[in-house]
N, CA, C and O atoms as a Maestro MAE file, in Angstrom:
{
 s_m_m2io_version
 :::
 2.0.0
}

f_m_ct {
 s_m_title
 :::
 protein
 m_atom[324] {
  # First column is atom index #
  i_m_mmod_type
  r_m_x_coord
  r_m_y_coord
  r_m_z_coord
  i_m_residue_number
  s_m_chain_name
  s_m_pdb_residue_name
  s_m_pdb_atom_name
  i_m_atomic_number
  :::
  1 25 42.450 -17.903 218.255 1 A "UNK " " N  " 7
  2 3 43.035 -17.823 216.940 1 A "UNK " " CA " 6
  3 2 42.045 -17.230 215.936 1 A "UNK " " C  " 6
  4 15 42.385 -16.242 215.285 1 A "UNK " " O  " 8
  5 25 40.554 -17.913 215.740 2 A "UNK " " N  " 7
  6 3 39.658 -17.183 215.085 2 A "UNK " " CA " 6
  7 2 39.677 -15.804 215.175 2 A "UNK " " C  " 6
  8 15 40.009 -15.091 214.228 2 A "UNK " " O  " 8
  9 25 39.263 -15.288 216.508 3 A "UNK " " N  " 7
  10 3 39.712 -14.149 216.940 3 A "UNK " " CA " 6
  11 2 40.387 -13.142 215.938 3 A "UNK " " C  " 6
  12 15 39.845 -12.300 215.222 3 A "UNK " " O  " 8
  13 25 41.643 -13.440 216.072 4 A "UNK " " N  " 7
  14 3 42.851 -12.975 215.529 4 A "UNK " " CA " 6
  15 2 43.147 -12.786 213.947 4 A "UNK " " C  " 6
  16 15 43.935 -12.053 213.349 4 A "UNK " " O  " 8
  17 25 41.999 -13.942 213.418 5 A "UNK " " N  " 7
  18 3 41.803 -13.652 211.687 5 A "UNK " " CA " 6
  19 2 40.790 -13.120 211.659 5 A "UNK " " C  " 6
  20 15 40.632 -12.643 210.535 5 A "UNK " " O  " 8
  21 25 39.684 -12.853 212.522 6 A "UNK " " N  " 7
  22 3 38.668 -11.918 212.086 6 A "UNK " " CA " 6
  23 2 39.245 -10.264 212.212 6 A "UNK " " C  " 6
  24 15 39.066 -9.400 211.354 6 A "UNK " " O  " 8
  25 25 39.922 -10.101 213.413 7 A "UNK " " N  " 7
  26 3 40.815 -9.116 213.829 7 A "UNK " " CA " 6
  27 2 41.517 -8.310 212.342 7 A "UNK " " C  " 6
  28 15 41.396 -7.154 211.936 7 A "UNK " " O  " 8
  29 25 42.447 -9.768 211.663 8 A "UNK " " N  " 7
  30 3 43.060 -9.081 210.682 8 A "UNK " " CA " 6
  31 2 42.295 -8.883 209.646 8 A "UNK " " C  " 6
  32 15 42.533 -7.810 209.091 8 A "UNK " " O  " 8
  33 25 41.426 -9.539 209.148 9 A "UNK " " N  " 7
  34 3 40.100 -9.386 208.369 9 A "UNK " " CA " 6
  35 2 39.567 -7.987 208.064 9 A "UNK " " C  " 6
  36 15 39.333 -7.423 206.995 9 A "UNK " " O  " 8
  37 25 39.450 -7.608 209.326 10 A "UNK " " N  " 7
  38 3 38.391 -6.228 209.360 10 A "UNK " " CA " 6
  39 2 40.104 -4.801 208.922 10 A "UNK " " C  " 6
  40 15 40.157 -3.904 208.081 10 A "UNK " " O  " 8
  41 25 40.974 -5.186 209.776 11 A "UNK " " N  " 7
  42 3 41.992 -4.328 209.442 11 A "UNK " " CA " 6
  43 2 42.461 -4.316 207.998 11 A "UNK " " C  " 6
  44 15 42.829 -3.230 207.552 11 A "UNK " " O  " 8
  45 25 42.486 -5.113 207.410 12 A "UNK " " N  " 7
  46 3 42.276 -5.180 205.856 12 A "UNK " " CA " 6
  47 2 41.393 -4.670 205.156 12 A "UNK " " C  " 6
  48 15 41.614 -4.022 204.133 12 A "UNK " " O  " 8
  49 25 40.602 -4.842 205.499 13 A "UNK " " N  " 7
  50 3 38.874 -4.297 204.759 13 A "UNK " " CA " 6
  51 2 39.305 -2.591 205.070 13 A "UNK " " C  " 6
  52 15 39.212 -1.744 204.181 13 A "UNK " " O  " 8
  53 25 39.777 -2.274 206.462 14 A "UNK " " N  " 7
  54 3 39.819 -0.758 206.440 14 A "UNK " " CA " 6
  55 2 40.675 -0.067 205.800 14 A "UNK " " C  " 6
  56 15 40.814 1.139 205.599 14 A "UNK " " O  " 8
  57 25 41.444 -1.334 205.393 15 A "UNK " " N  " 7
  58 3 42.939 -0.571 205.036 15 A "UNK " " CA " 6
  59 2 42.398 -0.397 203.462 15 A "UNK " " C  " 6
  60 15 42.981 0.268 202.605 15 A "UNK " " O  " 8
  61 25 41.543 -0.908 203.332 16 A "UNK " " N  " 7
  62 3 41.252 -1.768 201.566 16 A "UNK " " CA " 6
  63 2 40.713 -0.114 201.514 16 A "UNK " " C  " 6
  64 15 41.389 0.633 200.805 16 A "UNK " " O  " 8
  65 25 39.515 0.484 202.244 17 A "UNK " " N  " 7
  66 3 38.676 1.539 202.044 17 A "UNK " " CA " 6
  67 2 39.201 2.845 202.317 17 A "UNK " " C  " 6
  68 15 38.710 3.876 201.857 17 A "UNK " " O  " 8
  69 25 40.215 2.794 203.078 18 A "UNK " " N  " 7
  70 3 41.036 4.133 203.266 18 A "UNK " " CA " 6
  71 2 42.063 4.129 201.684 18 A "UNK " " C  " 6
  72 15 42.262 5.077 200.924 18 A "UNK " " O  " 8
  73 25 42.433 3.086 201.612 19 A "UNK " " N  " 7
  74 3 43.149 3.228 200.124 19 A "UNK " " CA " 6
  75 2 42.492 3.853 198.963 19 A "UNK " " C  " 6
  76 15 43.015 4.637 198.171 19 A "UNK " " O  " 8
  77 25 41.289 3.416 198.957 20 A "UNK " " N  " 7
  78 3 39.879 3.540 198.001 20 A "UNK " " CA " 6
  79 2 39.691 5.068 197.654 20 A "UNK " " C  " 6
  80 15 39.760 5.713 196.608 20 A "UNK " " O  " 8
  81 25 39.361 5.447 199.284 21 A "UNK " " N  " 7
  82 3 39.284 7.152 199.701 21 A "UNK " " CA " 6
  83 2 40.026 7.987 199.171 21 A "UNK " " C  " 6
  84 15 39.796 9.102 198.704 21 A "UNK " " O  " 8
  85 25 41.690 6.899 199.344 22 A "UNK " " N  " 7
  86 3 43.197 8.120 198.731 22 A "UNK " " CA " 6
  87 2 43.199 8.289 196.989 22 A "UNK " " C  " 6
  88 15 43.465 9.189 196.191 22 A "UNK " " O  " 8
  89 25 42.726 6.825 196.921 23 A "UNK " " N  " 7
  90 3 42.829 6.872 195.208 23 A "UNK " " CA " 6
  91 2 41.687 8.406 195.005 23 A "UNK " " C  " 6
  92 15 41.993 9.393 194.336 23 A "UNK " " O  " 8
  93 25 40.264 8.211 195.843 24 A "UNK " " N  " 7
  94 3 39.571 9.700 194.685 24 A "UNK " " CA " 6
  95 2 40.047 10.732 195.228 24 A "UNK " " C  " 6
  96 15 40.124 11.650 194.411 24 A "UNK " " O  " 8
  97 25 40.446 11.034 196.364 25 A "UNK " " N  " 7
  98 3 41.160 12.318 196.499 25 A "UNK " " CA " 6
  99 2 41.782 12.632 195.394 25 A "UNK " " C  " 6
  100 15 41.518 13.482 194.544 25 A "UNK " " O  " 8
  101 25 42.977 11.563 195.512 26 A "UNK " " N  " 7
  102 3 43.852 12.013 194.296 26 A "UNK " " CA " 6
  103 2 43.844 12.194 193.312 26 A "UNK " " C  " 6
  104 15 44.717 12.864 192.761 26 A "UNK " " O  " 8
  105 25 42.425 11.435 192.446 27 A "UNK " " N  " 7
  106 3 41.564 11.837 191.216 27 A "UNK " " CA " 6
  107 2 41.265 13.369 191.836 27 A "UNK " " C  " 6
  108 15 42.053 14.267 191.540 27 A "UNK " " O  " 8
  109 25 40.291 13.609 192.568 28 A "UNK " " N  " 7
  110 3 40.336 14.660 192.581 28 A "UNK " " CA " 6
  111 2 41.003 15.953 192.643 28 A "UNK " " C  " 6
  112 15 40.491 17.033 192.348 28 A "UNK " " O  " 8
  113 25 42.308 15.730 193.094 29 A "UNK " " N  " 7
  114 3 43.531 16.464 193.070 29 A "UNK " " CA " 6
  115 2 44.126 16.689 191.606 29 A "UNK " " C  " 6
  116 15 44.597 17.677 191.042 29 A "UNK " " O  " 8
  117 25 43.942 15.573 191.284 30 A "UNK " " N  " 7
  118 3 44.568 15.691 189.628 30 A "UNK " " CA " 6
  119 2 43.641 16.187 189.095 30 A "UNK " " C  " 6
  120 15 44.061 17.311 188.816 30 A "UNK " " O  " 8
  121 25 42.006 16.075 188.536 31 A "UNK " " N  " 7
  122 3 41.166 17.586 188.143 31 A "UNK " " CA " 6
  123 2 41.298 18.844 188.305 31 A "UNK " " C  " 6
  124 15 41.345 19.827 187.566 31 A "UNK " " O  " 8
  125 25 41.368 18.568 189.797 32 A "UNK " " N  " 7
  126 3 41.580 20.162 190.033 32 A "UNK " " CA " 6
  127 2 42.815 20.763 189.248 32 A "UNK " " C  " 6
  128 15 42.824 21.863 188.695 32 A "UNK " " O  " 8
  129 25 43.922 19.794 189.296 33 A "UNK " " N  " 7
  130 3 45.294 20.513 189.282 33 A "UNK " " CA " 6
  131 2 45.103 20.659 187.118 33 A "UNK " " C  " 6
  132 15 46.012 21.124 186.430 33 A "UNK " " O  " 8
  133 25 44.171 20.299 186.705 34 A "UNK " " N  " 7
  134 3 43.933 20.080 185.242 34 A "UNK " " CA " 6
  135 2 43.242 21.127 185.331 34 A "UNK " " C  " 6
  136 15 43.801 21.950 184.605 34 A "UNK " " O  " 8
  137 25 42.007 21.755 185.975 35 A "UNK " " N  " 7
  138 3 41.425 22.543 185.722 35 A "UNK " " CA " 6
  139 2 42.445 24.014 185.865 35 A "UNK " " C  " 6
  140 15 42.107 24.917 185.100 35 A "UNK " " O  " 8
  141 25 43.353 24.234 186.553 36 A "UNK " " N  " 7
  142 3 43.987 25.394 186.661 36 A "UNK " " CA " 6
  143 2 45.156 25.221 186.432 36 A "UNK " " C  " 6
  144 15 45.870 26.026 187.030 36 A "UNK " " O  " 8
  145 25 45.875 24.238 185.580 37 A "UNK " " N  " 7
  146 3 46.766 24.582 184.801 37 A "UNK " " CA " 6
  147 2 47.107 23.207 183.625 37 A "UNK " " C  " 6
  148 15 46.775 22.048 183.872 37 A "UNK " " O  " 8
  149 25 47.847 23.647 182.308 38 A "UNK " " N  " 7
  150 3 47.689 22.490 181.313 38 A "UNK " " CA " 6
  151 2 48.411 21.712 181.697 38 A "UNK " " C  " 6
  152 15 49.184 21.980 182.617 38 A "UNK " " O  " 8
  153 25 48.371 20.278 180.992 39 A "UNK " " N  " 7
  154 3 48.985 19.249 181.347 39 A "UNK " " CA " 6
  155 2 50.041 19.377 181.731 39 A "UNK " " C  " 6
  156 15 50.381 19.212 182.903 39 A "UNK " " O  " 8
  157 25 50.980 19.796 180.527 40 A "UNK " " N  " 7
  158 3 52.466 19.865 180.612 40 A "UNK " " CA " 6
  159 2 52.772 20.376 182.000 40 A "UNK " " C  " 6
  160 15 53.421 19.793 182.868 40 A "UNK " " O  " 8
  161 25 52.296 21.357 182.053 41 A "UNK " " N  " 7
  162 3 52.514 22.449 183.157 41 A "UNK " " CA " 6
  163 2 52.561 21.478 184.666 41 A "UNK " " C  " 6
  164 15 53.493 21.572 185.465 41 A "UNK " " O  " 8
  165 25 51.593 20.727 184.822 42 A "UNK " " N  " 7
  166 3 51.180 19.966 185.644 42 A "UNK " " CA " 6
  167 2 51.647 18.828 186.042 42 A "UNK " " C  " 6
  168 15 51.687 18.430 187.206 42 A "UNK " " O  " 8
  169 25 52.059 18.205 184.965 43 A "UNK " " N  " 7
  170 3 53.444 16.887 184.795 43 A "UNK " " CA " 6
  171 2 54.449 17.465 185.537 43 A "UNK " " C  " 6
  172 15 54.891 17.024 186.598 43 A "UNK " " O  " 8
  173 25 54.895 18.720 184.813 44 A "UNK " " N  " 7
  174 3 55.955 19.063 185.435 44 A "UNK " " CA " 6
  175 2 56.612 19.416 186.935 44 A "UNK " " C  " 6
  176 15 57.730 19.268 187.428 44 A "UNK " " O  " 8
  177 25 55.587 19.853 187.312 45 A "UNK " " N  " 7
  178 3 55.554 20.117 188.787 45 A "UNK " " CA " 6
  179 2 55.130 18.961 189.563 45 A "UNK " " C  " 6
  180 15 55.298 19.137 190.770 45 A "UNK " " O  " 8
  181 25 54.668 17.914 189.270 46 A "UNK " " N  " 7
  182 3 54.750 17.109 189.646 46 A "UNK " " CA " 6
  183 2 55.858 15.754 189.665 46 A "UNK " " C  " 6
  184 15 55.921 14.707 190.309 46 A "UNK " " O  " 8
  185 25 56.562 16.310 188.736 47 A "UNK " " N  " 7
  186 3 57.721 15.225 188.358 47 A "UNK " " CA " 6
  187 2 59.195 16.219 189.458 47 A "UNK " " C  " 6
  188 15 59.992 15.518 190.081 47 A "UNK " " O  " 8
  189 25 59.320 17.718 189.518 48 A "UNK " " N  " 7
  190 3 60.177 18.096 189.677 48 A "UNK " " CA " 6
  191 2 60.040 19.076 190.682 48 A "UNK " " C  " 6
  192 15 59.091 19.857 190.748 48 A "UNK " " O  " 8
  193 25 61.101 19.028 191.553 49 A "UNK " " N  " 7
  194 3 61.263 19.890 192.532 49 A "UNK " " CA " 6
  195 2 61.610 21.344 192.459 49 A "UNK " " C  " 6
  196 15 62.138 21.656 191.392 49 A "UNK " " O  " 8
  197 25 61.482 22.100 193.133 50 A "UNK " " N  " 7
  198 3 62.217 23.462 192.861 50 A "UNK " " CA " 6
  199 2 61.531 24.707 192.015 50 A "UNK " " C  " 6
  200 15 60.300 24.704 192.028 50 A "UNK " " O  " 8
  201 25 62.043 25.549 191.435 51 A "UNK " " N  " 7
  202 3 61.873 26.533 190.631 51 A "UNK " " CA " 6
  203 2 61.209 25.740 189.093 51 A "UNK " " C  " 6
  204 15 61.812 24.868 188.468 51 A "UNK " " O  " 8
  205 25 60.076 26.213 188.787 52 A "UNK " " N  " 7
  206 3 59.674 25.927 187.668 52 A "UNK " " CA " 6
  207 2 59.402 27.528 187.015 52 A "UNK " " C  " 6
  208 15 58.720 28.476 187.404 52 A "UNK " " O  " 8
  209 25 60.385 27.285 185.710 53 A "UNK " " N  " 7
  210 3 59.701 28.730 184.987 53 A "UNK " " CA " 6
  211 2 60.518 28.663 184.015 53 A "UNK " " C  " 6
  212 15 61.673 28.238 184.039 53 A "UNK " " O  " 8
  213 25 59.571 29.339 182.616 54 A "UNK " " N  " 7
  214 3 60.311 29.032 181.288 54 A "UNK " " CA " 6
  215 2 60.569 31.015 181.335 54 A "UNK " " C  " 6
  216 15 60.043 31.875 182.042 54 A "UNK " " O  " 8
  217 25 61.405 31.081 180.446 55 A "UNK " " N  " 7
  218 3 62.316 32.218 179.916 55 A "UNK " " CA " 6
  219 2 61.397 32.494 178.615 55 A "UNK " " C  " 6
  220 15 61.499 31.694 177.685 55 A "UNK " " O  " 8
  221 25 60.266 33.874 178.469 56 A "UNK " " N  " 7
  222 3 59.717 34.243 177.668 56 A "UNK " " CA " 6
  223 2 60.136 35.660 177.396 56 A "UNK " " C  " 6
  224 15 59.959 36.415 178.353 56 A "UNK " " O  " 8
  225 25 60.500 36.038 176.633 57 A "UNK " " N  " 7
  226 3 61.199 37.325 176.588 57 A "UNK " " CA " 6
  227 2 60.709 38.435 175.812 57 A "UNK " " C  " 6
  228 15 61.296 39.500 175.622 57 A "UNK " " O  " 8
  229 25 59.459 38.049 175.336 58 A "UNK " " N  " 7
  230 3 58.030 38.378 174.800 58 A "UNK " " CA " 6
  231 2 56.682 39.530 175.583 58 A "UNK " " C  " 6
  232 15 55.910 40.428 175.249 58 A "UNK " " O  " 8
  233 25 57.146 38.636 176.953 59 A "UNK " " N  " 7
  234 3 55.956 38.664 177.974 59 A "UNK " " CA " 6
  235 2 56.319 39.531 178.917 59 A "UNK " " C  " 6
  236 15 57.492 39.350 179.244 59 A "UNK " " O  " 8
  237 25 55.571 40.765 179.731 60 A "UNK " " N  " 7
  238 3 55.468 41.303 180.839 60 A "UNK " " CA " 6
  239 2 54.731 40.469 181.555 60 A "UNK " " C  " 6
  240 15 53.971 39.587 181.158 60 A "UNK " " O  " 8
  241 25 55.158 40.993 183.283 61 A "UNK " " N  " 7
  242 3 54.232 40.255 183.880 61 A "UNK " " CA " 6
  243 2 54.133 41.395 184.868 61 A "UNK " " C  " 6
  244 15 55.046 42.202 185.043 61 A "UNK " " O  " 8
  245 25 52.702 41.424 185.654 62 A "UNK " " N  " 7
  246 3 52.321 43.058 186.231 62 A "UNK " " CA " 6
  247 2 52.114 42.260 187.500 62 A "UNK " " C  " 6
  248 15 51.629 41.178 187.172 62 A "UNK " " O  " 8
  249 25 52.271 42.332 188.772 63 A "UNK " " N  " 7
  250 3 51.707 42.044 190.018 63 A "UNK " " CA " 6
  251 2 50.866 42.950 190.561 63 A "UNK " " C  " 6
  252 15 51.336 44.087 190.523 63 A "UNK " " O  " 8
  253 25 49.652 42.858 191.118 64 A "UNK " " N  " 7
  254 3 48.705 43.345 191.741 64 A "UNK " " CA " 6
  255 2 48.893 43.169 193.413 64 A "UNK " " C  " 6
  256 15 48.475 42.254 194.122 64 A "UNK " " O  " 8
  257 25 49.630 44.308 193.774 65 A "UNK " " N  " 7
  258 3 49.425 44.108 195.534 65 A "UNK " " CA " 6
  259 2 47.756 44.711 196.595 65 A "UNK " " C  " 6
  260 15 47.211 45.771 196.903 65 A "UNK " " O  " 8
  261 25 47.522 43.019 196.823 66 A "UNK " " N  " 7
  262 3 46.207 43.085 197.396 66 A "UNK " " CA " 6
  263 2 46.223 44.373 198.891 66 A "UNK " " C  " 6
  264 15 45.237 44.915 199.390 66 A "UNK " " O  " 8
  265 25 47.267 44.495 199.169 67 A "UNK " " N  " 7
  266 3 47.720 44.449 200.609 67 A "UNK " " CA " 6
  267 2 47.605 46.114 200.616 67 A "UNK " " C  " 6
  268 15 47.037 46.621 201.584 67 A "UNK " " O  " 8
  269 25 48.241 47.167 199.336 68 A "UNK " " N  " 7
  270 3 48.238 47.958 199.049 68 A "UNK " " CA " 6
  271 2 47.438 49.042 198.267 68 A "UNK " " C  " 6
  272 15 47.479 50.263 198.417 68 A "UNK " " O  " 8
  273 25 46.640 48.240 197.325 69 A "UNK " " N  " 7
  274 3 45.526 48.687 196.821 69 A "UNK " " CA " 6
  275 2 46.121 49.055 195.581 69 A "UNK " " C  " 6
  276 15 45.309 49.539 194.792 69 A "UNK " " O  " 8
  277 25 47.125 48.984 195.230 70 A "UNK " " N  " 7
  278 3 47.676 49.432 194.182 70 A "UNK " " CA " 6
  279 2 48.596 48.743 193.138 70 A "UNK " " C  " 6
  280 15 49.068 47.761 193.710 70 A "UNK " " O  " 8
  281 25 49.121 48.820 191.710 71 A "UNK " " N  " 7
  282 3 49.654 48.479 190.891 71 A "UNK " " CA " 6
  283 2 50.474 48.412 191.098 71 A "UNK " " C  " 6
  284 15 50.670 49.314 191.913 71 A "UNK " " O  " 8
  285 25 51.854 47.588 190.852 72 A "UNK " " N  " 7
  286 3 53.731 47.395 190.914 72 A "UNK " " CA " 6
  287 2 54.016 46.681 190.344 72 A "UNK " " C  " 6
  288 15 53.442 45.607 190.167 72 A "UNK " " O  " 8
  289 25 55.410 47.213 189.679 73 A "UNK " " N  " 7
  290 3 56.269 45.673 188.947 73 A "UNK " " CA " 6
  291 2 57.472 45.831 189.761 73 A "UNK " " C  " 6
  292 15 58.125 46.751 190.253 73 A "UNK " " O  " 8
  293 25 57.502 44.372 189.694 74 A "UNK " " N  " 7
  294 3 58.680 44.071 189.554 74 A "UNK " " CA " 6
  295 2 60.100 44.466 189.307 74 A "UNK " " C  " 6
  296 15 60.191 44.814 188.130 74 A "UNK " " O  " 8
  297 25 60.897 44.529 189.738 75 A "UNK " " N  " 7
  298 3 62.442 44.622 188.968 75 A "UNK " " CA " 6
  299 2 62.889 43.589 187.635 75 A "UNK " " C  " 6
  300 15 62.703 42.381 187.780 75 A "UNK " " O  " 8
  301 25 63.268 43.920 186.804 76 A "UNK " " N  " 7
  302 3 63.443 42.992 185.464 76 A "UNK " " CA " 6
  303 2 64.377 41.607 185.937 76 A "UNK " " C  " 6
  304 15 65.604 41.695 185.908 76 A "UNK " " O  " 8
  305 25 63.782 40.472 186.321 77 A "UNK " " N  " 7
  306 3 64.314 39.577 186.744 77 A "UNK " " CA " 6
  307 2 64.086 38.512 185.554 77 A "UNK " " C  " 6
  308 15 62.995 38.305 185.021 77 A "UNK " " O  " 8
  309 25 65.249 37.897 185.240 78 A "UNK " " N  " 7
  310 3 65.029 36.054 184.581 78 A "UNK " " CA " 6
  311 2 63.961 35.121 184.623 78 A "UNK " " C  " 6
  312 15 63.289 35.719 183.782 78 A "UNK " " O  " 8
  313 25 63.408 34.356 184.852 79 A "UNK " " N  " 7
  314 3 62.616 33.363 185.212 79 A "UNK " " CA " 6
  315 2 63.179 32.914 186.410 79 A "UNK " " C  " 6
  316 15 62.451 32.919 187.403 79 A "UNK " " O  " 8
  317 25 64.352 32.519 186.515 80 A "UNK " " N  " 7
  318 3 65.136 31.726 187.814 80 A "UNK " " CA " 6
  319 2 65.211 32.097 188.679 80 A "UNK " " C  " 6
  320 15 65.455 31.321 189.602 80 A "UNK " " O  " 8
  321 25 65.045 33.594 188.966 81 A "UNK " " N  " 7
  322 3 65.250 34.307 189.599 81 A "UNK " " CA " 6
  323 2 64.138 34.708 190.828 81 A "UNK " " C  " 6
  324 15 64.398 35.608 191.627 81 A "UNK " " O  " 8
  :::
 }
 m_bond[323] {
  # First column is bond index #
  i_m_from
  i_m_to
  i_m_order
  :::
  1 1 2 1
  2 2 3 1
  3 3 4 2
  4 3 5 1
  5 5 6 1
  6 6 7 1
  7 7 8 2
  8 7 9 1
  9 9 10 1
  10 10 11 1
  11 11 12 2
  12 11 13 1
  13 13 14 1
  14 14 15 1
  15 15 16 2
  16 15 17 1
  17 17 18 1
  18 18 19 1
  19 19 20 2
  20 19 21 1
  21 21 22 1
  22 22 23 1
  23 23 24 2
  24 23 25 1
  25 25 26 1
  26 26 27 1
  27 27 28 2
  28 27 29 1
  29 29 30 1
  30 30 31 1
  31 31 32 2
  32 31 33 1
  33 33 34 1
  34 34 35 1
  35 35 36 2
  36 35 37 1
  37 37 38 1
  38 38 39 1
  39 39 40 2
  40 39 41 1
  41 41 42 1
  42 42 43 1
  43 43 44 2
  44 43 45 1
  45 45 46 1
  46 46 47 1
  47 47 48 2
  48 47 49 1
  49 49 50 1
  50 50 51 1
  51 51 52 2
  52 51 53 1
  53 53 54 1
  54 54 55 1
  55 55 56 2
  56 55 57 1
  57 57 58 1
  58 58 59 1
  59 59 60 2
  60 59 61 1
  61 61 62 1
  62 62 63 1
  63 63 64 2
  64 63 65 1
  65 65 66 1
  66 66 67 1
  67 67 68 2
  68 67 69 1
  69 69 70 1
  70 70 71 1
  71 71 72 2
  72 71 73 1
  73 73 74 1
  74 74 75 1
  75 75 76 2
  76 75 77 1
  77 77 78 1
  78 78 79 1
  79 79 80 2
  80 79 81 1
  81 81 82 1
  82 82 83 1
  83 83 84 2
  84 83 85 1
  85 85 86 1
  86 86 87 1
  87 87 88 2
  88 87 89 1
  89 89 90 1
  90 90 91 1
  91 91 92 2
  92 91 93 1
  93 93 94 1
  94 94 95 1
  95 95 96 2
  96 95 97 1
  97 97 98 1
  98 98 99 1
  99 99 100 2
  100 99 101 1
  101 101 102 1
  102 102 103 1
  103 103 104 2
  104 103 105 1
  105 105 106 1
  106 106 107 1
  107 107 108 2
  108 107 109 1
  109 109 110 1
  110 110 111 1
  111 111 112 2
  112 111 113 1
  113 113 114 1
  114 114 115 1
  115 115 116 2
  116 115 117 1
  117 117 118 1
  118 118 119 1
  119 119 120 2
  120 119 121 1
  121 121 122 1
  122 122 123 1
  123 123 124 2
  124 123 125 1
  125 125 126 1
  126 126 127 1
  127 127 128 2
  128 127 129 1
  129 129 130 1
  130 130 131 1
  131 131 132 2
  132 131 133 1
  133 133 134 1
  134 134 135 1
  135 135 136 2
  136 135 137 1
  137 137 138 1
  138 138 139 1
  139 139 140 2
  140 139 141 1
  141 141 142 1
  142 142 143 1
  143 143 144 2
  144 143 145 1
  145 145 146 1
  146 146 147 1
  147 147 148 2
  148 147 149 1
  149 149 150 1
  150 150 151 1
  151 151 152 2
  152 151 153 1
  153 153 154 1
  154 154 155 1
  155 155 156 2
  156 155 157 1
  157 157 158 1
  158 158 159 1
  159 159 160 2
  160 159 161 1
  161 161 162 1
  162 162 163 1
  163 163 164 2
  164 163 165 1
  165 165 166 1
  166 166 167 1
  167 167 168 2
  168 167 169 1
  169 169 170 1
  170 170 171 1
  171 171 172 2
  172 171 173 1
  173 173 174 1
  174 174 175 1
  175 175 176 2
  176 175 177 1
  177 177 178 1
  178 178 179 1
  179 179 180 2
  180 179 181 1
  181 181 182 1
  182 182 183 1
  183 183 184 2
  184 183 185 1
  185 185 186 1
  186 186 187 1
  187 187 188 2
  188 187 189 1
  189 189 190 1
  190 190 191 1
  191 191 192 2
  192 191 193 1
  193 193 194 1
  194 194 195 1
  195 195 196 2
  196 195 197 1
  197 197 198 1
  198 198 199 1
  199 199 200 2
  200 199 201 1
  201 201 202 1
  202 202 203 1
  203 203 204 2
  204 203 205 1
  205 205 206 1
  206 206 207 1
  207 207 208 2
  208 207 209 1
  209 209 210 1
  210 210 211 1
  211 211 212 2
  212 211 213 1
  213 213 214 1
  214 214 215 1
  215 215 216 2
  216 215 217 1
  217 217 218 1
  218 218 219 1
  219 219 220 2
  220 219 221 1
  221 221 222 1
  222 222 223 1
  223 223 224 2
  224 223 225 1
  225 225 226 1
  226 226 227 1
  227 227 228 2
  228 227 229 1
  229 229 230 1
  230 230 231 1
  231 231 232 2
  232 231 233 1
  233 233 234 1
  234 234 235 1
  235 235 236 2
  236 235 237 1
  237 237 238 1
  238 238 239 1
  239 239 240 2
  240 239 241 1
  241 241 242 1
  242 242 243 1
  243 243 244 2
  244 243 245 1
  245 245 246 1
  246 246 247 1
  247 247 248 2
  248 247 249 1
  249 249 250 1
  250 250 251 1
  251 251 252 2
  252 251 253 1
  253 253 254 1
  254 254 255 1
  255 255 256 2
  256 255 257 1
  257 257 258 1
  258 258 259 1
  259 259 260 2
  260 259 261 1
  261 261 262 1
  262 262 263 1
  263 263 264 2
  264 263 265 1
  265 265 266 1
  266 266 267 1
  267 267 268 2
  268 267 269 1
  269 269 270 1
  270 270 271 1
  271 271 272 2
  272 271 273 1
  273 273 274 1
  274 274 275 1
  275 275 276 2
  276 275 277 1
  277 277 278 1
  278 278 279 1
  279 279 280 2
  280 279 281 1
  281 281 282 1
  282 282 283 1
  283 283 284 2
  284 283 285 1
  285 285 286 1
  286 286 287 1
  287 287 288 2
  288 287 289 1
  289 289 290 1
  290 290 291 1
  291 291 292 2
  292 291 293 1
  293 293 294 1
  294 294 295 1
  295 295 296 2
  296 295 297 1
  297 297 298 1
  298 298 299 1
  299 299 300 2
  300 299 301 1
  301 301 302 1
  302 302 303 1
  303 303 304 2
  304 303 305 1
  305 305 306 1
  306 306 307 1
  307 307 308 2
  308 307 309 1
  309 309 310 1
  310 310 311 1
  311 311 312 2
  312 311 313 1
  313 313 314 1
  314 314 315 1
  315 315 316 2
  316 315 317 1
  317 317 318 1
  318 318 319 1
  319 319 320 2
  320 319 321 1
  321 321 322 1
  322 322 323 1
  323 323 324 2
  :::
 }
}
């Protein structure tokens, strides 16, 4: 029986330190995810699934194809799109 509570003892303690481990990952996950983009931005994608993108109608956006060596846009698409 001793046995068997030292047994669960130690499986606790590991479980206690692997938890420990997940919590700073996940600090660290959340820095990172702060350092490369703002809060809001970051809430959001974390609260919600799917397509995230606001409708700025202000803004170009230019893609750089690595693959090609060269400049391209896009077709004039929505955000949703």
């Amino acid at each position: 029986m001793r046995r068997l509570v030292r047994e669960r003892e130690r499986a606790l303690a590991e479980l206690a330190d692997e938890h420990r481990a997940l919590e700073l990952e996940q600090a660290k996950s959340e820095r990172l995810l702060l350092n490369v983009l703002p809060a809001r931005v970051a809430e959001c994608l974390k609260e919600h699934e799917g397509i995230l993108a606001e409708d700025c109608p202000d803004v170009t956006v230019l893609f750089r194809s690595r693959a090609a060596g060269s400049w391209w846009m896009m077709d004039l698409k929505n955000p949703q799109q």
